[in-house]
Amino acid sequence: MKENHKSFIRGAVAGSIAGSLAALLFAPKSGRDLRQDITDQARLVSDKGQELAGKITDASIEYTDKIKDTASAVIHEIGQFRKKGGVLPEVSISSDPVPEDIKKDTL
């Protein structure tokens, strides 16, 4: 699933760049205006890419923390189980891997 997200992001960035260049190259403008438009669009794509990378980094950190917390809880419960010789309690894990606020911002 991780590779699917990378492929989608790469495709979106490549499509944005190709679409922007095609629109700029087919517009009737002087060379100077065209170069300026290409520069502006390249900056825009770069800024959007950096923003998306930041969101992905933040989400990765959040998920890493959640995974660490869940793993610690599981390890603790296993330790308690071994000490007491009883039955392990249920550990609940969210079935939705992407929080709603991140879905709204990135998808």
Coordinates of N, CA and C in Angstrom, one line a residue, residues 63 96 98-106:
Y63 N 1.9 8.3 12.7 CA 1.7 6.8 12.7 C 2.8 6.1 13.4
D96 N -9.3 2.1 10.6 CA -9.1 3.1 9.6 C -7.7 3.6 9.7
V98 N -6.1 5.9 8.1 CA -5.8 7.3 7.8 C -6.9 8.2 8.5
P99 N -6.4 9.1 9.4 CA -7.4 9.9 10.1 C -8.1 10.8 9.1
E100 N -9.3 11.2 9.5 CA -10.2 12.1 8.6 C -9.5 13.4 8.2
D101 N -8.8 14.0 9.2 CA -8.3 15.3 8.9 C -7.2 15.2 7.8
I102 N -6.5 14.1 7.8 CA -5.4 13.9 6.8 C -6.1 13.6 5.4
K103 N -7.2 12.8 5.4 CA -7.9 12.5 4.2 C -8.4 13.7 3.5
K104 N -8.9 14.7 4.3 CA -9.5 15.9 3.7 C -8.4 16.7 3.1
D105 N -7.2 16.8 3.7 CA -6.1 17.7 3.3 C -5.4 17.1 2.1
T106 N -5.2 15.8 2.0 CA -4.4 15.2 0.9 C -5.1 14.5 -0.1

